[in-house]
Tab-separated table of N, CA and C in Angstrom:
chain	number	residue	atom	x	y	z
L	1	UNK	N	-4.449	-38.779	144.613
L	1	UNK	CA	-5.601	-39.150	145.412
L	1	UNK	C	-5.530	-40.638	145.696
L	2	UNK	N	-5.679	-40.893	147.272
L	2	UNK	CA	-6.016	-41.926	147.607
L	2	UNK	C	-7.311	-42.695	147.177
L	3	UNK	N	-6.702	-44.591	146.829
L	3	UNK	CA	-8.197	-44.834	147.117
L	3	UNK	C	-8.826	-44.601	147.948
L	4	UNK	N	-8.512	-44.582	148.952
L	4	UNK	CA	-9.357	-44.867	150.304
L	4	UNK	C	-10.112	-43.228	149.896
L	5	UNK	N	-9.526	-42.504	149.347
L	5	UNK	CA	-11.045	-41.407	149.491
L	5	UNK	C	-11.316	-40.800	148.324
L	6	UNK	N	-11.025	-41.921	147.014
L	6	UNK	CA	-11.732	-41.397	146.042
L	6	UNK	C	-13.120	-41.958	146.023
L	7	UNK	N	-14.029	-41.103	145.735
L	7	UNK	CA	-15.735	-41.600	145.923
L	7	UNK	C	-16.010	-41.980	144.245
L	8	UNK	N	-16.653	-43.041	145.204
L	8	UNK	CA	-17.341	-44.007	143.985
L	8	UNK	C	-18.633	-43.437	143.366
L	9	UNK	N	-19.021	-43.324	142.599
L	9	UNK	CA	-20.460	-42.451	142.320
L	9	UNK	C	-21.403	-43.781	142.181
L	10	UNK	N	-22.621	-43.002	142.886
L	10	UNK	CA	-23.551	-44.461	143.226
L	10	UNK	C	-24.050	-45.105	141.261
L	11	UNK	N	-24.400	-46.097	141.532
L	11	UNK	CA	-24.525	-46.821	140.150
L	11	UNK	C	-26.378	-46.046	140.038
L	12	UNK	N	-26.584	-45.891	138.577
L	12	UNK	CA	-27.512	-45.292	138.115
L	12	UNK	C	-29.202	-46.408	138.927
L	13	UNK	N	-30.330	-45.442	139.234
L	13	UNK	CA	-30.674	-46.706	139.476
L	13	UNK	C	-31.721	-47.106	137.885
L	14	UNK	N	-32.346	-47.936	138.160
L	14	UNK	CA	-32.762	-49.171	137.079
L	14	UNK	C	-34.332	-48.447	136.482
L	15	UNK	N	-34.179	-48.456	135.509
L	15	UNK	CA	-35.586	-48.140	134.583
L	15	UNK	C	-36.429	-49.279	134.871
L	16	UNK	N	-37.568	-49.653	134.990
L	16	UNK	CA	-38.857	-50.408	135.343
L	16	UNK	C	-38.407	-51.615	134.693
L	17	UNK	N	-38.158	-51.096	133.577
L	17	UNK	CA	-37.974	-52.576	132.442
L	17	UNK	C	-36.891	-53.428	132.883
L	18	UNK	N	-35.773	-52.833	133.139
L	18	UNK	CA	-34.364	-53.379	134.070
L	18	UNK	C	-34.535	-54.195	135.365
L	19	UNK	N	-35.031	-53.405	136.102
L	19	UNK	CA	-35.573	-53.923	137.373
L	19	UNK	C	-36.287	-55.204	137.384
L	20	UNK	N	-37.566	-54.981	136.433
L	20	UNK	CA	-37.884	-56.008	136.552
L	20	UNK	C	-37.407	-57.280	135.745
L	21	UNK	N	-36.612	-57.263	135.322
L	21	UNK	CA	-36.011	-58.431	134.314
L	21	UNK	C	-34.846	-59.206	135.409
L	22	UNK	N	-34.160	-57.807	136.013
L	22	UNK	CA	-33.275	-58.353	136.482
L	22	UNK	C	-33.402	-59.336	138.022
L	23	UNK	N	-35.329	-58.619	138.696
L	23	UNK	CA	-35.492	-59.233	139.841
L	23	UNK	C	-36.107	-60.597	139.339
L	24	UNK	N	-36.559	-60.861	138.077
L	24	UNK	CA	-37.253	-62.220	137.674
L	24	UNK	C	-36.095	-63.428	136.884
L	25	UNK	N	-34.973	-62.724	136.965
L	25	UNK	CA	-34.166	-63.471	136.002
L	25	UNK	C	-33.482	-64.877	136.476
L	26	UNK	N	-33.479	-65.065	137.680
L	26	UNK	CA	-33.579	-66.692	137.774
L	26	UNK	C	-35.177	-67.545	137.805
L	27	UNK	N	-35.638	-66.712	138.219
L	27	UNK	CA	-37.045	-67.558	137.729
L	27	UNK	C	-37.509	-67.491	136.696
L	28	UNK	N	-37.209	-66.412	135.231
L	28	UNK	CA	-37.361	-67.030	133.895
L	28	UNK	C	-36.674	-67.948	133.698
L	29	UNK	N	-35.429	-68.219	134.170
L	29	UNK	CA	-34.333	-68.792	133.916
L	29	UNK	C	-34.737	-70.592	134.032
L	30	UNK	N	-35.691	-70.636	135.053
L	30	UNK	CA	-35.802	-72.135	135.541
L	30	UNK	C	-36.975	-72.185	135.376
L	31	UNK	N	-38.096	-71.518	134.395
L	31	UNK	CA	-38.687	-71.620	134.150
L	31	UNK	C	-38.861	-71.741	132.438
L	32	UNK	N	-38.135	-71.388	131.779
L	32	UNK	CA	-37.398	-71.764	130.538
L	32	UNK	C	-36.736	-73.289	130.514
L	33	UNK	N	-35.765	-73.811	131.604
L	33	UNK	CA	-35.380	-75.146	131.453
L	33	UNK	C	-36.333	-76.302	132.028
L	34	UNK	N	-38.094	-75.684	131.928
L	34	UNK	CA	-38.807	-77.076	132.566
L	34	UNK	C	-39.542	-77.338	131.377
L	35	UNK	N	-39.690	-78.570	131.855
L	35	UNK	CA	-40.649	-79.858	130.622
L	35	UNK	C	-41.761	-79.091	130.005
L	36	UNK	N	-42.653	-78.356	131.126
L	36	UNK	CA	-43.868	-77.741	130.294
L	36	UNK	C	-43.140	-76.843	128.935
L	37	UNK	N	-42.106	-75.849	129.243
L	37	UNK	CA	-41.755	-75.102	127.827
L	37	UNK	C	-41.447	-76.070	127.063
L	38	UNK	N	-40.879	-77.214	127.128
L	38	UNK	CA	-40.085	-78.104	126.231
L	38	UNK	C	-41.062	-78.602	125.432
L	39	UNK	N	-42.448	-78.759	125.921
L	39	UNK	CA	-43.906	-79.239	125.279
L	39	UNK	C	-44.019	-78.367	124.402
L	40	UNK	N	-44.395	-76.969	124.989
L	40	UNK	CA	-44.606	-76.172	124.737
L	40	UNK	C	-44.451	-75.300	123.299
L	41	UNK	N	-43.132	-75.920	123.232
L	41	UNK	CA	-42.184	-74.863	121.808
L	41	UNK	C	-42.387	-76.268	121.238
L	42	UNK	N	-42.125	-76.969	121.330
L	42	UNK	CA	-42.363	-78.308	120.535
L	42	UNK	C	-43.868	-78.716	119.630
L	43	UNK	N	-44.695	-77.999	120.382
L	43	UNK	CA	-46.366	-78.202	119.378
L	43	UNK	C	-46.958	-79.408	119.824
L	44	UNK	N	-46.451	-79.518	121.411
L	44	UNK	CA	-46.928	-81.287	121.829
L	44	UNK	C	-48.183	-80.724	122.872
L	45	UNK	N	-48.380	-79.957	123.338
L	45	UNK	CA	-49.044	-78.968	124.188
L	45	UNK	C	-50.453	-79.783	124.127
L	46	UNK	N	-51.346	-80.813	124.897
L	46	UNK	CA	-52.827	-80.448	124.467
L	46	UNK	C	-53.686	-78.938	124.316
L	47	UNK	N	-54.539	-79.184	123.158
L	47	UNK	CA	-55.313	-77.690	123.491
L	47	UNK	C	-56.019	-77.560	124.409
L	48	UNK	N	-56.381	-77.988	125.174
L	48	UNK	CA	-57.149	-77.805	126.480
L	48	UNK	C	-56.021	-77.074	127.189
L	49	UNK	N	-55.012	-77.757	127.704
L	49	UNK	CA	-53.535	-77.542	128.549
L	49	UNK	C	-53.375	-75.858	128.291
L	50	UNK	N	-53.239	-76.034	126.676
L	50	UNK	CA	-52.722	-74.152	126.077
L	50	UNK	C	-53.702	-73.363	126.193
L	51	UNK	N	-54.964	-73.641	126.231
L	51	UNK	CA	-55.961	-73.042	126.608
L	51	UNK	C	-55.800	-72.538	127.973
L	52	UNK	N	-55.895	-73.492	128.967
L	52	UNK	CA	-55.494	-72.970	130.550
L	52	UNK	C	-54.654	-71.899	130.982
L	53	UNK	N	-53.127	-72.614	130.340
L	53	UNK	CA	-52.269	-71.875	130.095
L	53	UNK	C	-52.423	-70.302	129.427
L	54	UNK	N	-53.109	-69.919	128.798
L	54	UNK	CA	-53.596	-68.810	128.090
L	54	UNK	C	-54.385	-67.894	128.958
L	55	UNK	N	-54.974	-68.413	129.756
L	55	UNK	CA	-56.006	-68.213	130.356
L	55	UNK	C	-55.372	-67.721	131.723
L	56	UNK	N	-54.589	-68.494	132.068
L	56	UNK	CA	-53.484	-67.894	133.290
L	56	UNK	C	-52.821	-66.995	132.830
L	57	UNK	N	-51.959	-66.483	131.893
L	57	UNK	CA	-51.603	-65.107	131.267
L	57	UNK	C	-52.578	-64.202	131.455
L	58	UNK	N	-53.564	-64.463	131.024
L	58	UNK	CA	-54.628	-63.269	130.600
L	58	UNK	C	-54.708	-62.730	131.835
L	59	UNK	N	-54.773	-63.647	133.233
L	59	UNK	CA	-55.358	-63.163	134.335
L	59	UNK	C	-54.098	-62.551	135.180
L	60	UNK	N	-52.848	-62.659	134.531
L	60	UNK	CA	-51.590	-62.161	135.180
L	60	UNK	C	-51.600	-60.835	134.562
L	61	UNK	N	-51.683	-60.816	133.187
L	61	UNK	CA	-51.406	-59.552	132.592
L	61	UNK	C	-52.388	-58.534	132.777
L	62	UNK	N	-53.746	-59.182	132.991
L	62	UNK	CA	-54.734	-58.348	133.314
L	62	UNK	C	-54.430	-57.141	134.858
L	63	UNK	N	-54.122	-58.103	135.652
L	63	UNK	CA	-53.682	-57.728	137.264
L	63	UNK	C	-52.849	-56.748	136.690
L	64	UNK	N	-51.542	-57.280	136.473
L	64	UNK	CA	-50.348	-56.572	136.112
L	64	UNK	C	-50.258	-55.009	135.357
L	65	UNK	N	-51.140	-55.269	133.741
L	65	UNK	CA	-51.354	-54.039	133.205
L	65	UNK	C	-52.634	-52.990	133.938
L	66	UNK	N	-53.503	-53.761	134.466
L	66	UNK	CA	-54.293	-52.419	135.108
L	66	UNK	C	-53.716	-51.544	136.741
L	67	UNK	N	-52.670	-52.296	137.207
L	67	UNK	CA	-51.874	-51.950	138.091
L	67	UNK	C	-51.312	-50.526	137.438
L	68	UNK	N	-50.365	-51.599	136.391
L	68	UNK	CA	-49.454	-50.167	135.640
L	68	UNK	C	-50.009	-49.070	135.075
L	69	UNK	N	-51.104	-49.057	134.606
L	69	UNK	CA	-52.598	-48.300	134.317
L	69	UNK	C	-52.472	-46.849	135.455
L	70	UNK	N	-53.264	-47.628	136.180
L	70	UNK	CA	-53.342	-46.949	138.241
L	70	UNK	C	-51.956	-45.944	138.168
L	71	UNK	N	-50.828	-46.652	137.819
L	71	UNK	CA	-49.644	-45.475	138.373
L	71	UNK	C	-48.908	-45.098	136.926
L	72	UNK	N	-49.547	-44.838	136.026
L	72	UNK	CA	-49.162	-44.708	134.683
L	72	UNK	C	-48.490	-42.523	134.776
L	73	UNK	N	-48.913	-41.917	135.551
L	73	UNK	CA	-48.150	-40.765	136.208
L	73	UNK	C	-46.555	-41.091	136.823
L	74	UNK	N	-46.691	-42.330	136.950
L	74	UNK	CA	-45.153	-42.391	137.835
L	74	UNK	C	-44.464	-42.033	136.911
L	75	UNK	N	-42.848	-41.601	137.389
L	75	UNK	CA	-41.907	-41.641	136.215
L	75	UNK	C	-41.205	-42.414	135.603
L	76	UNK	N	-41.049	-43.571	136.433
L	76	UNK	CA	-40.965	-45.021	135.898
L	76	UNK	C	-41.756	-45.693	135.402
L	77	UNK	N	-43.059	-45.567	135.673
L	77	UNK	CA	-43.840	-46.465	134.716
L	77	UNK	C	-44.374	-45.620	133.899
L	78	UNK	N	-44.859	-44.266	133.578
L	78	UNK	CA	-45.294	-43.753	132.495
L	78	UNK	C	-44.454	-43.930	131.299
L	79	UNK	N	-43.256	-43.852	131.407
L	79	UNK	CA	-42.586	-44.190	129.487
L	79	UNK	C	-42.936	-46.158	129.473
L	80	UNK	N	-42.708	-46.389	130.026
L	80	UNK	CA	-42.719	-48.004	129.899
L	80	UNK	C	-44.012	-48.425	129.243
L	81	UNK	N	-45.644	-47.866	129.820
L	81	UNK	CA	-46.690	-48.255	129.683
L	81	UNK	C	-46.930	-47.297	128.317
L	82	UNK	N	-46.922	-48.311	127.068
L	82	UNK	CA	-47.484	-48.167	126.040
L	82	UNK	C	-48.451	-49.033	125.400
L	83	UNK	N	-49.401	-48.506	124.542
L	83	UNK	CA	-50.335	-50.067	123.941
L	83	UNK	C	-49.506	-50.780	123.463
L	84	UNK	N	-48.639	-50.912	122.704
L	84	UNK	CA	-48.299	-51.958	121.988
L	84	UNK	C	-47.247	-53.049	122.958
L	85	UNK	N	-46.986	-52.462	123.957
L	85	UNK	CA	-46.778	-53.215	124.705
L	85	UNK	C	-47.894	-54.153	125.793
L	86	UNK	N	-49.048	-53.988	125.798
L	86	UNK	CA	-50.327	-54.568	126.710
L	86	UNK	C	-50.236	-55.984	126.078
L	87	UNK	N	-50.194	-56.765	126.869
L	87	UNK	CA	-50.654	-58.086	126.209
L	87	UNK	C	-52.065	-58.971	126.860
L	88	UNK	N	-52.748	-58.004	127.588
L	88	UNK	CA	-53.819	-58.858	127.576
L	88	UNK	C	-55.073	-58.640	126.991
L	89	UNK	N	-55.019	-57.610	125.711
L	89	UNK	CA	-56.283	-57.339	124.732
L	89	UNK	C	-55.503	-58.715	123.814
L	90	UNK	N	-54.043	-58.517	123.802
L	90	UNK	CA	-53.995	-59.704	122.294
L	90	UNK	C	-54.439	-61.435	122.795
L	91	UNK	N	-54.073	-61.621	124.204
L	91	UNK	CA	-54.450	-62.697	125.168
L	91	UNK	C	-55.969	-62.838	124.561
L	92	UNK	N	-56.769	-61.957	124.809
L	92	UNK	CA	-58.403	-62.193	125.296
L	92	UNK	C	-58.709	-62.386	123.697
L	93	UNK	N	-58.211	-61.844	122.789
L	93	UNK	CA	-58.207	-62.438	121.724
L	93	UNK	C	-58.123	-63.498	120.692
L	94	UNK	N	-56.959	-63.698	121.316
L	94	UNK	CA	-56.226	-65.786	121.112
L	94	UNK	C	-57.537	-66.652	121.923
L	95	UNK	N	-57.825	-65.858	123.073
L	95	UNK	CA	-58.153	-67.211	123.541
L	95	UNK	C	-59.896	-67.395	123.586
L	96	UNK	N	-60.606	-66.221	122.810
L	96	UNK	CA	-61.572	-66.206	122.426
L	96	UNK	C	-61.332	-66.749	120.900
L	97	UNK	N	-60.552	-66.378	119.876
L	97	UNK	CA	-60.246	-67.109	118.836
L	97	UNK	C	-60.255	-68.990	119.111
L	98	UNK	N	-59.613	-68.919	119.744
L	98	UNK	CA	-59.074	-70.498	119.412
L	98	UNK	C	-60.169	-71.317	120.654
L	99	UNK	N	-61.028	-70.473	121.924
L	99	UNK	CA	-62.370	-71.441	122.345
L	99	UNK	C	-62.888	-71.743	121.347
L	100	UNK	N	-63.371	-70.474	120.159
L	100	UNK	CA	-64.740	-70.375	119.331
L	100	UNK	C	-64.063	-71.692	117.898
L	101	UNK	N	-62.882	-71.919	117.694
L	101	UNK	CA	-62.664	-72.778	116.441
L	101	UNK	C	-62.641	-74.529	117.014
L	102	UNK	N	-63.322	-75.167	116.251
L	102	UNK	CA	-63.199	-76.391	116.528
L	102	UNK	C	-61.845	-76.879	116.228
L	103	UNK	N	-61.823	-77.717	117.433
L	103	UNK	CA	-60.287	-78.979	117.789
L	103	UNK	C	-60.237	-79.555	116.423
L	104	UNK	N	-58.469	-79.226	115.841
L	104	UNK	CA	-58.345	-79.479	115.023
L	104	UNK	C	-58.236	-81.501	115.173
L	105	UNK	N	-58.664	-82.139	113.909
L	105	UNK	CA	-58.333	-83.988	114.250
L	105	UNK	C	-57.224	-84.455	114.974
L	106	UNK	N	-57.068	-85.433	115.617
L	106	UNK	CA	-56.022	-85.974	116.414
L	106	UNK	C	-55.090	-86.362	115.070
L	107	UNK	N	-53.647	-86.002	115.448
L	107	UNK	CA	-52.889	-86.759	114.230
L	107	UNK	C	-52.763	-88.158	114.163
């Protein structure tokens, strides 16, 4: 058998989780090498700043998981959408935790 007419079998397509890693993966990518993460993992962060920051998650994951919610029948997103994967009950948590505790002293 020739190449020219041996058939290629199409490549599998992508589980939800794949897909989406693989369509965000230069923008984690350059979003991992900026100053805010470098604060960030470092513990230099003001709490006000991580607060915001927290607060913008909550309202991404919120969008995001009640989306996946809505089409939780699909066959791609029904295995994917599990609780322990939701992160915006543990979000609304942190960031009701850490409004309600007073600012720890300036070092």
């Amino acid at each position: 058998m020739s190449l020219a007419r041996a058939q290629i079998p199409a490549p599998e397509p992508l589980g939800l989780a794949a897909a989406l890693r693989e369509g965000t993966r230069a923008a984690h990518r350059d979003a991992e090498r900026g100053d805010f993460v470098h604060v960030l993992i470092r513990g230099q962060l003001p709490r006000d700043s991580y607060l915001d920051y927290l607060r913008g998650l909550l309202t991404i994951y919120t969008a995001l998981e009640s989306g996946l919610q809505r089409r939780a029948d699909h066959p791609l997103v029904g295995p994917f959408l599990r609780p322990e994967r939701l992160r915006a009950p543990a979000l609304a948590r942190d960031l009701a935790h850490l409004a309600a505790a007073p600012a720890p002293p300036p070092p």
